[in-house]
XYZ file of C-alpha atoms in Angstrom:
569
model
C -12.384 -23.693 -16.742
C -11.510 -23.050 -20.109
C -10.366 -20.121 -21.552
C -13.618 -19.698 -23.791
C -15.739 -19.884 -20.343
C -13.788 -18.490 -17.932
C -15.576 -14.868 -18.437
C -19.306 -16.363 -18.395
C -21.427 -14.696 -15.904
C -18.493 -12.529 -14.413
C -19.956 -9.317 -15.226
C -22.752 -9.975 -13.077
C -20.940 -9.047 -10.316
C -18.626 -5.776 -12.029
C -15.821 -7.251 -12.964
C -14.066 -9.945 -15.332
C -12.517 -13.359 -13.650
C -8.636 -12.675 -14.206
C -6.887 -14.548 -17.360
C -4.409 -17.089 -16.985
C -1.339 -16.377 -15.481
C 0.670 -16.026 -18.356
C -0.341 -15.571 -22.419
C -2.688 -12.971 -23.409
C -6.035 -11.527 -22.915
C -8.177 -10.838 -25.739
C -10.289 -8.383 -27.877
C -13.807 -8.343 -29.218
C -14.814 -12.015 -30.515
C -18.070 -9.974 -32.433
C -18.013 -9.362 -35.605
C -17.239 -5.229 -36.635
C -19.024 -3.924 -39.458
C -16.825 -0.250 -40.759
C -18.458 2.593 -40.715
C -17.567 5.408 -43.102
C -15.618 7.614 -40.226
C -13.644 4.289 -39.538
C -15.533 2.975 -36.800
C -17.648 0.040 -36.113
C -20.851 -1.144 -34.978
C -21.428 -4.463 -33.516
C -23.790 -7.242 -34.266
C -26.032 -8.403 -30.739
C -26.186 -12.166 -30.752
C -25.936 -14.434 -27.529
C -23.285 -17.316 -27.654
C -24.099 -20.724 -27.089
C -23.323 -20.619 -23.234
C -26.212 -17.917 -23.001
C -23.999 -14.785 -22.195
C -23.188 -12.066 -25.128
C -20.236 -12.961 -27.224
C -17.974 -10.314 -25.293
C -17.744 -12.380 -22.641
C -15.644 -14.639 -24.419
C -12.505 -14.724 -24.988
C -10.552 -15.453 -28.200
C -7.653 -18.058 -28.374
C -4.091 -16.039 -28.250
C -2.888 -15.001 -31.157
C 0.094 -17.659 -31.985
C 3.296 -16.550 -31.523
C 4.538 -17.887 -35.021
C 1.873 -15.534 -36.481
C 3.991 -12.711 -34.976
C 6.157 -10.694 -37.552
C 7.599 -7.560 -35.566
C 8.548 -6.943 -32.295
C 8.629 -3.177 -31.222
C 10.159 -2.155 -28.139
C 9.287 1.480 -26.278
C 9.068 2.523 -22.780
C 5.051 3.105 -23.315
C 2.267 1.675 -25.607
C -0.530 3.939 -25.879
C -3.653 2.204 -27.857
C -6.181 5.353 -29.602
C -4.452 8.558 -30.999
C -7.107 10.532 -29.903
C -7.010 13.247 -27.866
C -6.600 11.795 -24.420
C -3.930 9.249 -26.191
C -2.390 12.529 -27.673
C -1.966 14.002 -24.006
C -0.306 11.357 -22.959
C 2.021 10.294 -25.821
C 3.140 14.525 -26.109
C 3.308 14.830 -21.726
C 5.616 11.148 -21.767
C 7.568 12.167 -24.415
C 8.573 15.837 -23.515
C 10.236 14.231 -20.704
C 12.004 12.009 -22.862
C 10.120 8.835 -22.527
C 10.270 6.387 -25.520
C 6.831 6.193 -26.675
C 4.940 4.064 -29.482
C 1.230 5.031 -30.011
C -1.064 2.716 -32.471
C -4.478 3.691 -34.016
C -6.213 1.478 -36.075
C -7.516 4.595 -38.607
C -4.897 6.389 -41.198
C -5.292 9.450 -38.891
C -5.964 11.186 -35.677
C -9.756 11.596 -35.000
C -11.089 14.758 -32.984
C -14.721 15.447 -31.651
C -16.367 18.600 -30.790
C -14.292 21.509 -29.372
C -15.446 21.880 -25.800
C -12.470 21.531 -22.970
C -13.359 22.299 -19.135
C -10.668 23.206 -17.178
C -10.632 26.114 -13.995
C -8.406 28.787 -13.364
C -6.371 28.489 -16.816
C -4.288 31.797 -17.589
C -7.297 32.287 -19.987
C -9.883 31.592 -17.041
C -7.956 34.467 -15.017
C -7.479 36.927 -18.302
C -11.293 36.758 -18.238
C -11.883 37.075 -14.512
C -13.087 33.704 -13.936
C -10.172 32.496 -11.005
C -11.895 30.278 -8.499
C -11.529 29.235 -4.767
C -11.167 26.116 -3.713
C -14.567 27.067 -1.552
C -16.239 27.933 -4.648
C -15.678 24.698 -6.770
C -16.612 22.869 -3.197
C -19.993 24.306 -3.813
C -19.969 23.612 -6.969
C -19.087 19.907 -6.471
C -21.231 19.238 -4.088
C -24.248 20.309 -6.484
C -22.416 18.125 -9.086
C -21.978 15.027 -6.380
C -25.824 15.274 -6.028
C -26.474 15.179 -9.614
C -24.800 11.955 -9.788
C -25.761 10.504 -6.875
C -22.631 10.574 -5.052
C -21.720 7.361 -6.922
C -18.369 9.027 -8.673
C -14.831 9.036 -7.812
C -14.545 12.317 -5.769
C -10.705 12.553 -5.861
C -10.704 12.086 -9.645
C -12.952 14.878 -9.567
C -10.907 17.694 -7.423
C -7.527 16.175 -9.216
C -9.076 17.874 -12.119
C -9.748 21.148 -10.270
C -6.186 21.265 -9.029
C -4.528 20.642 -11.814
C -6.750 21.021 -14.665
C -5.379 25.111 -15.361
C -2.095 23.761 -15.712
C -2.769 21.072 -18.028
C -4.732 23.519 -19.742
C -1.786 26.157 -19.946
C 0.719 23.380 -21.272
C -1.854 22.937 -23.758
C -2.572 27.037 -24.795
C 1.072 27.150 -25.026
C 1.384 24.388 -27.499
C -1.419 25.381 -29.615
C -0.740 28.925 -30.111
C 2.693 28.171 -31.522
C 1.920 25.137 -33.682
C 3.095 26.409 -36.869
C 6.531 25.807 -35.455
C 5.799 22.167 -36.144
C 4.067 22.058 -38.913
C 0.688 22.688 -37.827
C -1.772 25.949 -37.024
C -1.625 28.427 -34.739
C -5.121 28.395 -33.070
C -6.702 31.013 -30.678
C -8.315 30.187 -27.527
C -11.312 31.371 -26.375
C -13.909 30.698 -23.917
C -17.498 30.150 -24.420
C -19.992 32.112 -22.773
C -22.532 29.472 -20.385
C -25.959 29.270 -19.102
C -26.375 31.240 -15.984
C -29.675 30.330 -14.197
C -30.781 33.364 -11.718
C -32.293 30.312 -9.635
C -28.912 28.532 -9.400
C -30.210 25.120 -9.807
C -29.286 24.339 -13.983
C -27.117 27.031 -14.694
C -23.413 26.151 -16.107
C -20.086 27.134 -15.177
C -17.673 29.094 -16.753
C -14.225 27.189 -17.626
C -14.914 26.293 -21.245
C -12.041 26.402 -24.181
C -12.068 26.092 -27.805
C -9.255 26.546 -30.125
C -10.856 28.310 -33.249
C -9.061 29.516 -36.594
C -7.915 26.295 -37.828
C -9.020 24.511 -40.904
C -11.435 22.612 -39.287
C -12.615 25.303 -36.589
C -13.933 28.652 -38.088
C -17.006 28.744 -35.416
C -19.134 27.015 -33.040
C -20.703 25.138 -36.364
C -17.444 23.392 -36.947
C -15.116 20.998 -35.222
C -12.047 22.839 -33.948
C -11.292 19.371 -31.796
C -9.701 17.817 -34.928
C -6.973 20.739 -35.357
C -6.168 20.921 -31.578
C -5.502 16.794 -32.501
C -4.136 17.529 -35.740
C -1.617 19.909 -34.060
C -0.800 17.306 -31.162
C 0.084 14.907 -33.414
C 2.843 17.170 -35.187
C 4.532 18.012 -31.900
C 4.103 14.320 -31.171
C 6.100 13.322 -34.134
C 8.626 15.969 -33.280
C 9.663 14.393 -29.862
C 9.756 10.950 -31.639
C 6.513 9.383 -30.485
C 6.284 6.792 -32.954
C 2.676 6.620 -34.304
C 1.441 3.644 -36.065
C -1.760 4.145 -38.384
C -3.766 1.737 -39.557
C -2.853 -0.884 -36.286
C -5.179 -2.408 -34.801
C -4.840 -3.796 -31.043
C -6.079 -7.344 -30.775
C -4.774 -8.913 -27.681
C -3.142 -7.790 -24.293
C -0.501 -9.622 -23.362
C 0.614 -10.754 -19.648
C 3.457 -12.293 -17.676
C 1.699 -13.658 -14.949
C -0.113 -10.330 -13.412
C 1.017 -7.965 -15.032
C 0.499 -6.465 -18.579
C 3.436 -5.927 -20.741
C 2.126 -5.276 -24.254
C -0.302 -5.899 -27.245
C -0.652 -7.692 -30.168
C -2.318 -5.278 -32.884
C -2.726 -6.355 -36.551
C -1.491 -4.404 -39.925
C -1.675 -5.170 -43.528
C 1.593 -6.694 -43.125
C 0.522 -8.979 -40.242
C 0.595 -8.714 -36.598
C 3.534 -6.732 -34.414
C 3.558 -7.337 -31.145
C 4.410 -3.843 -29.029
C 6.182 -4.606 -25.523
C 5.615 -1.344 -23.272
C 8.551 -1.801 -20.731
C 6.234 1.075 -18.180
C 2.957 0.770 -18.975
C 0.321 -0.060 -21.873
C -2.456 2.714 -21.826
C -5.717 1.973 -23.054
C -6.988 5.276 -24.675
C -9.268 3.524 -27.419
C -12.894 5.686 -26.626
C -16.230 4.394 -25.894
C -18.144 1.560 -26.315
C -21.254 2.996 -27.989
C -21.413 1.097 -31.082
C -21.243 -2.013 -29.260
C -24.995 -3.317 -28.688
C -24.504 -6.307 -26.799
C -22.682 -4.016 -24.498
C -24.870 -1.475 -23.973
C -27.584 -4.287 -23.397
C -25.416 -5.261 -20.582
C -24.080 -2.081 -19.210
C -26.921 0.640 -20.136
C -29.890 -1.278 -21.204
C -31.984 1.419 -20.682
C -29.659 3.992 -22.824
C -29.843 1.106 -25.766
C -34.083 1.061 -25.113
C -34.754 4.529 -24.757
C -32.727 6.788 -27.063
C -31.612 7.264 -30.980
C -29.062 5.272 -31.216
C -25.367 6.904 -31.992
C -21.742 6.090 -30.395
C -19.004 6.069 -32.037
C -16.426 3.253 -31.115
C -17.032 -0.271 -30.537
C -15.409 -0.838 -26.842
C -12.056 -2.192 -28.159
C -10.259 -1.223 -25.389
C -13.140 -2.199 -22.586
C -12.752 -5.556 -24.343
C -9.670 -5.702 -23.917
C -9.123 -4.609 -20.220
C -11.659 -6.947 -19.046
C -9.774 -9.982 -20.522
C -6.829 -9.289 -18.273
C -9.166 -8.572 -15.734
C -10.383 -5.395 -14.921
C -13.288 -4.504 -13.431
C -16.244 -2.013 -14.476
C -17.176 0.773 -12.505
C -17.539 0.865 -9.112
C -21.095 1.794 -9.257
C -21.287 -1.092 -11.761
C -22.693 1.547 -14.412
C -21.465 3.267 -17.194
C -22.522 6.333 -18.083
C -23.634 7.545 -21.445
C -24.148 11.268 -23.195
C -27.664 11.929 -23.858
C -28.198 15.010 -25.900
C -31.165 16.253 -28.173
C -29.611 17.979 -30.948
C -33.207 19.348 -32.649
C -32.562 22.200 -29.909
C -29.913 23.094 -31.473
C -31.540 24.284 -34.776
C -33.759 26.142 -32.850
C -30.875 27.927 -30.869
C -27.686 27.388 -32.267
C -26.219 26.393 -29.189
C -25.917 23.192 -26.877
C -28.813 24.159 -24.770
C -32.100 22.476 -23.934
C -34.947 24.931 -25.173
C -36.879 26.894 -22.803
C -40.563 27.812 -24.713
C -43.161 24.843 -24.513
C -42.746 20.980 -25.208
C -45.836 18.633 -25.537
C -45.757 14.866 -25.346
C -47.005 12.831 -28.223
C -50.093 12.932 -26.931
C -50.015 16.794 -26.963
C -49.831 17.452 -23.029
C -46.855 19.514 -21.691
C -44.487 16.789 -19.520
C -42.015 19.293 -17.701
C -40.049 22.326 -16.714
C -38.500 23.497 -19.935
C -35.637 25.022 -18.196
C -33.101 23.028 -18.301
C -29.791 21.747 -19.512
C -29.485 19.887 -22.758
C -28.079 16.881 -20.767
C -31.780 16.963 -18.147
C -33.831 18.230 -20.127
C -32.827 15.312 -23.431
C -33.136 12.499 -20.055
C -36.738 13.983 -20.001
C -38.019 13.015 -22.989
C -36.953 9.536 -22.345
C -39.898 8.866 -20.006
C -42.341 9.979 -22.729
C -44.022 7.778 -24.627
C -42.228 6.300 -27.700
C -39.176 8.705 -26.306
C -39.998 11.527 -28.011
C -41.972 15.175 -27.496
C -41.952 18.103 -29.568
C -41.073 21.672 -29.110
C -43.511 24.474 -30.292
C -42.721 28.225 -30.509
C -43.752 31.161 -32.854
C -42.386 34.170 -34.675
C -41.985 36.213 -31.436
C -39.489 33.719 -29.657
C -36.885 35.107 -31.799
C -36.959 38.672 -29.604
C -36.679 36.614 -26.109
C -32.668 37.694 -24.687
C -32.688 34.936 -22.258
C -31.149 32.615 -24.681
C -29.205 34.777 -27.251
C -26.322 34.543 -25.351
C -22.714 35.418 -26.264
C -20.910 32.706 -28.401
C -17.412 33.541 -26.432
C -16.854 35.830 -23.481
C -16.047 38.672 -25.162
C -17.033 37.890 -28.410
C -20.661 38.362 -30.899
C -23.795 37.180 -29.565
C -25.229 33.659 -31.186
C -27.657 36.020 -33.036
C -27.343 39.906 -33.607
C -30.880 40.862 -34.553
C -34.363 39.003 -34.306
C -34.640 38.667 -38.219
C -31.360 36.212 -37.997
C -32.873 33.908 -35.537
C -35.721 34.072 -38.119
C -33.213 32.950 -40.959
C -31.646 30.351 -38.989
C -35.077 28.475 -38.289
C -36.105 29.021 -42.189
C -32.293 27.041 -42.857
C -33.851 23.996 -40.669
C -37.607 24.512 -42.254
C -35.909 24.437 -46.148
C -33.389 22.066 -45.313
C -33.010 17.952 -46.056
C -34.452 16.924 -42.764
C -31.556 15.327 -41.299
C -28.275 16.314 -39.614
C -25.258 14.565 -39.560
C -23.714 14.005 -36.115
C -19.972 14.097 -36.648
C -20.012 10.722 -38.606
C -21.668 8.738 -35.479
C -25.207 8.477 -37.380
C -27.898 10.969 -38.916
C -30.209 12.826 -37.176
C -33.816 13.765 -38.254
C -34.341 17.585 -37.811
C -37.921 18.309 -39.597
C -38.685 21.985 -38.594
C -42.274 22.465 -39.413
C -43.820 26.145 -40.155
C -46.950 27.058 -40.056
C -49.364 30.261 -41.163
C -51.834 29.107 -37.913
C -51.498 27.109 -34.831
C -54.450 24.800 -35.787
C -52.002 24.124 -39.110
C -48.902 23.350 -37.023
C -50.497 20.835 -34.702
C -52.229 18.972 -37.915
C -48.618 18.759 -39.668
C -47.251 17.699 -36.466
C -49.252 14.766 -35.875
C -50.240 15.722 -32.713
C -54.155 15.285 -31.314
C -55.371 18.061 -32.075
C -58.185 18.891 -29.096
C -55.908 18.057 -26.463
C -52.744 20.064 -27.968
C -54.403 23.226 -28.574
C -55.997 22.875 -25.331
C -52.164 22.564 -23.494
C -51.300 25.503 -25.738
C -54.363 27.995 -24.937
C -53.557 26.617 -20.896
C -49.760 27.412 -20.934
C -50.757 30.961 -22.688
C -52.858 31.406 -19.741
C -49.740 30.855 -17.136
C -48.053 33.013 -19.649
C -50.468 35.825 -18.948
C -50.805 35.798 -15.429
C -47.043 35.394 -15.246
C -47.515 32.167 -12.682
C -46.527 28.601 -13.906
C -49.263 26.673 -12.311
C -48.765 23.419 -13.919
C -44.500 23.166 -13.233
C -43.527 26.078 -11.645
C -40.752 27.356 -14.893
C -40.186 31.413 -13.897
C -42.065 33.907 -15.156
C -38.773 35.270 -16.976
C -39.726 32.262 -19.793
C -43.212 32.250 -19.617
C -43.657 33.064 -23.467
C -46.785 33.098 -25.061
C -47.040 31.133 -28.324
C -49.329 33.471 -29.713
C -48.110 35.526 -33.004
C -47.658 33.725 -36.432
C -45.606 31.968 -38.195
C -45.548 29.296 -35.532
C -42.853 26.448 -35.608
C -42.594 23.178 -34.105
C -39.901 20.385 -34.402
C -39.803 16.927 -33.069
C -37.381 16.321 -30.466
C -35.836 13.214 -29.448
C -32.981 12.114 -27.447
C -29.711 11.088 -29.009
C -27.122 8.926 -27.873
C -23.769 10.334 -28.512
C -21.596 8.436 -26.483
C -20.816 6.171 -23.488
C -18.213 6.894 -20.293
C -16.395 5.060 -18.006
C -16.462 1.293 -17.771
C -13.147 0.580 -16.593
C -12.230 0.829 -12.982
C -9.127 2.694 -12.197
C -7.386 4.664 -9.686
C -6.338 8.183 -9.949
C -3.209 7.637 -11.247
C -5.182 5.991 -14.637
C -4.017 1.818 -13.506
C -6.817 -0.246 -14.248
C -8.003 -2.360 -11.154
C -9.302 -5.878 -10.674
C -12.884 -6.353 -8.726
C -11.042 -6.529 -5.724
C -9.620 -3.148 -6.252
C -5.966 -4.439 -6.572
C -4.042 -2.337 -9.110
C -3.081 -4.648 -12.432
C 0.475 -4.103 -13.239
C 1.530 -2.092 -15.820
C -1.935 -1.399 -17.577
C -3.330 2.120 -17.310
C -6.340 4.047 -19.163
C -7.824 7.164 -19.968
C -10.693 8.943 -21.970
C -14.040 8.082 -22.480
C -12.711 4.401 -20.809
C -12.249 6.302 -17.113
C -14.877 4.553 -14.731
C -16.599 5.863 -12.100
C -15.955 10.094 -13.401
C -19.892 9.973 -13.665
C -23.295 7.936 -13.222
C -27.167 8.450 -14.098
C -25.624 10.752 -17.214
C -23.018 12.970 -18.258
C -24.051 16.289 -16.831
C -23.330 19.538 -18.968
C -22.926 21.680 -16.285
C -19.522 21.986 -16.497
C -19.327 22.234 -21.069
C -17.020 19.834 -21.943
C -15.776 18.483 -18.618
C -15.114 14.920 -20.434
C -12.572 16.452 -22.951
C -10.788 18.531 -19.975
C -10.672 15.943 -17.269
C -10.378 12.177 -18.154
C -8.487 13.280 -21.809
C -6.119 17.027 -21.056
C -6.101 16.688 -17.550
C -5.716 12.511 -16.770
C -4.059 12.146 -20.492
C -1.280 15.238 -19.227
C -0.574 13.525 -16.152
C -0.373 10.061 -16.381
C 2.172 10.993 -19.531
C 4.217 12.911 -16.962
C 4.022 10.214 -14.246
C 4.760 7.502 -16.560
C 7.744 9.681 -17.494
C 8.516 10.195 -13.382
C 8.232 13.193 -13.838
C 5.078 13.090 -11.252
């Protein structure tokens, strides 16, 4: 079998056939387009064998084409966050580490980090038994079908408050370093009186930076910023603009990569370990065609890497998932200009064909799954003037700190932002989203600009006003606490759709990070972390626990797989 067959049909049964016993695995053989954040998207064409051009590996890079040789006692691959952990954790306990990243910078998303019983988690009041998070896992196991890594999961309870601490300390003293002092905070979370799709509380930020004045902004890139200036102060050597192109192996096990520069390529020999922390594989199509079809099918398309590193393990043969699926983030981000927070709204949604579909109350992560199994994969929210009085969701932005909105008449602004503005939202440089609020003098007026059919919708709206009334959900049962009429003028509506932000998992691994073959036999010297960690979730990332993706598989994992390849764990 030659080396340009050898992975044809493999994934068929969750894992890649192992390469060659000695020479080098490969990256993507598709063809990147950039994006403007300095990602890629992938082009979806089958090759000539009839499998998607993934599954075939390049020829090795020639070792007459190589023009440096670097040595270090770890190669980390992605200088984002997770890849930060690790590279700042290894190197504090004086491990020689190289990190390369294909962009001229460090790239942070978002802001959101879970981790339990922090010092900030027990400043606030919010320590936690071991009983407590059982019950809490448990709900979470059943959410995702008991088809997840369970130790992976509790390793994160255990240790997540110190990883979380390491990090607090590091932040709040960054100007020693050259970077910004941030402030830590938790956010407040969605406590459901029934229990069943409330969130937990456990969830950081680091505001007051440049990039991170609110919960509008993205305080992830100076928490990344900041780890890269301590990195550089215990000599991690980061390489910008190098991009990994090819594992390479001596017989089993993995000893560096081959990554490519304006210069040429440099081959980077990791005498410990080479750690894939290269992000997700949502701009790859062909992948998600194989992986998450549905995902691909069903949702707006976003992601916002191209599955370098999956690539990349798989040629030196990793495995997938146990569960054989990776999971993706599906949010809908239209509820957000209606609340100004990562919530799933709670008033009335009507399919396309104007007929109410579910109970609204739920979690962004649900509730966005929801519209999925609507027709065309879409359904619109409707609400009027008097929505902006209803407490249940004007919630606190931090414990401790202002509400989202502090009078009625700034909800009111907020929507007339979203009604006056272009129509689209930007996701973080993954794609645009359309956000058309529509405002209307009558009901009658905001059906007709909605394009919904207008007997049936105002027939769903007089019906729900009539549950609202009596105070008794007939049709699904939501509590009476969010029964709200849509009665009083203006009226709004918006067109909600569900938006694929990223991928997870797709790399089998052990809790100690080391990628595994289909056999579950540990590969030698290769180890990943981030969005890459398989089997963390399945069916979709749950937002029950804010931000558990940032705190667990990038702090957490990223913290101590630095330390362990370090031995200092």
């Amino acid at each position: 079998m030659d080396r340009r067959s050898f992975l044809k049909g493999a994934f068929a049964t969750g894992a890649v056939a192992t390469a060659a016993a000695t020479g080098m695995g490969a990256l993507a053989s598709c063809t990147p387009t950039a994006k403007e954040d300095g990602g890629s998207q992938s082009t979806s064409s089958a090759n000539a064998n009839g499998g998607y051009s993934f599954e075939t590996a390049p020829e090795p890079i020639a070792e007459g084409d190589i023009k440096e040789t670097v040595e270090a006692d770890i190669v980390i691959i992605g200088a984002g966050f997770s890849g930060l952990c690790c590279a700042l954790a290894a190197a504090e306990e004086g491990s020689n580490v190289v990190m390369i990243e294909r962009m001229d910078h460090v790239v942070g998303r978002g802001g959101s980090i879970y981790a339990m019983n922090s010092k900030l988690t027990k400043e606030k009041g919010y320590e936690c038994s071991v009983e407590e998070v059982a019950q809490r896992y448990k709900r979470m196991m059943g959410y995702h079908s008991y088809r997840v890594d369970g130790t992976k999961w509790m390793m994160h309870f255990n240790r997540s408050g110190e990883a979380m601490d390491w990090l607090i300390d590091r932040m709040t003293t960054a100007s020693t370093v050259g970077g910004n002092d941030l402030t830590p905070v938790m956010e407040h979370w969605y406590e459901d009186p029934e229990n069943i799709n409330g969130e937990f509380p456990g969830t950081h930020e680091f505001l007051n930076g440049p990039n991170g004045k609110g919960p509008d902004d993205n305080p992830q890139q100076d928490v990344c910023d900041n780890m890269a200036a301590y990195c550089t102060k215990e000599g991690v050597d980061i390489r910008y603009k190098t991009e990994a192109k090819q594992l390479i192996k001596e017989g089993e096990k993995v000893t560096g990569v081959v990554a490519k520069t304006s210069d040429g390529y440099v081959r980077f020999n990791g005498k410990k370990a080479v750690v894939l922390a290269a992000g997700d594989f949502g701009q790859d199509k062909e992948m998600l065609e194989k992986f998450i079809p549905w995902a691909a099918h069903q949702t707006e398309f976003g992601g916002i890497w191209d599955g370098t590193g999956h690539k990349m393990a798989y040629w030196a043969g990793a495995a997938i998932d146990k569960n054989e699926t990776p999971t993706p983030m599906i949010f809908c981000f239209q509820w957000r200009s209606i609340t100004r927070q990562v919530r799933a709204f709670q008033g009335l949604m009507v399919n396309s064909d104007g007929r109410r579909y579910t109970n609204e109350d739920n979690v962004i992560s649900h509730g966005a799954l929801a519209l999925t199994q609507e027709k065309n994969h879409y359904a619109y929210a409707i609400w009027d003037n008097d929505y902006a009085e209803e407490p249940q969701w004007q919630n606190h932005l931090y414990v401790d700190g202002p509400k989202v909105f502090e009078t009625p008449d700034d909800v009111r602004a907020y929507w007339q932002t979203t009604v006056d503005g272009p129509g689209t939202i930007n996701m973080n440089g993954s794609g645009d989203i359309e956000v058309k609020m529509i405002k209307a003098d009558t009901i009658e007026k905001l059906v007709e600009e909605l394009g919904l059919p207008k007997e049936e919708a105002l027939e769903t709206i007089k019906r729900y006003n009539g549950f609202c009334e009596k105070g008794v959900d007939e049709e699904f049962g939501k509590r009476k606490d969010l029964l709200l009429p849509v009665k009083n003028g203006p009226f709004y509506g918006i067109k909600c759709t569900p938006w694929f932000l990223t991928t997870t998992g797709g790399v089998r691994c052990n809790d100690k990070m080391q990628v595994m073959n289909s056999d579950n036999e540990v590969i030698e010297g290769l180890y990943c972390l981030g969005s890459m960690v398989g089997d963390m979730y399945c069916n979709c990332y749950s937002t029950h626990f804010p931000g558990h993706n940032l705190g667990g598989t990038c702090l957490t994992f990223g913290y101590l797989t630095g330390r362990h390849l370090a031995g200092s764990e």
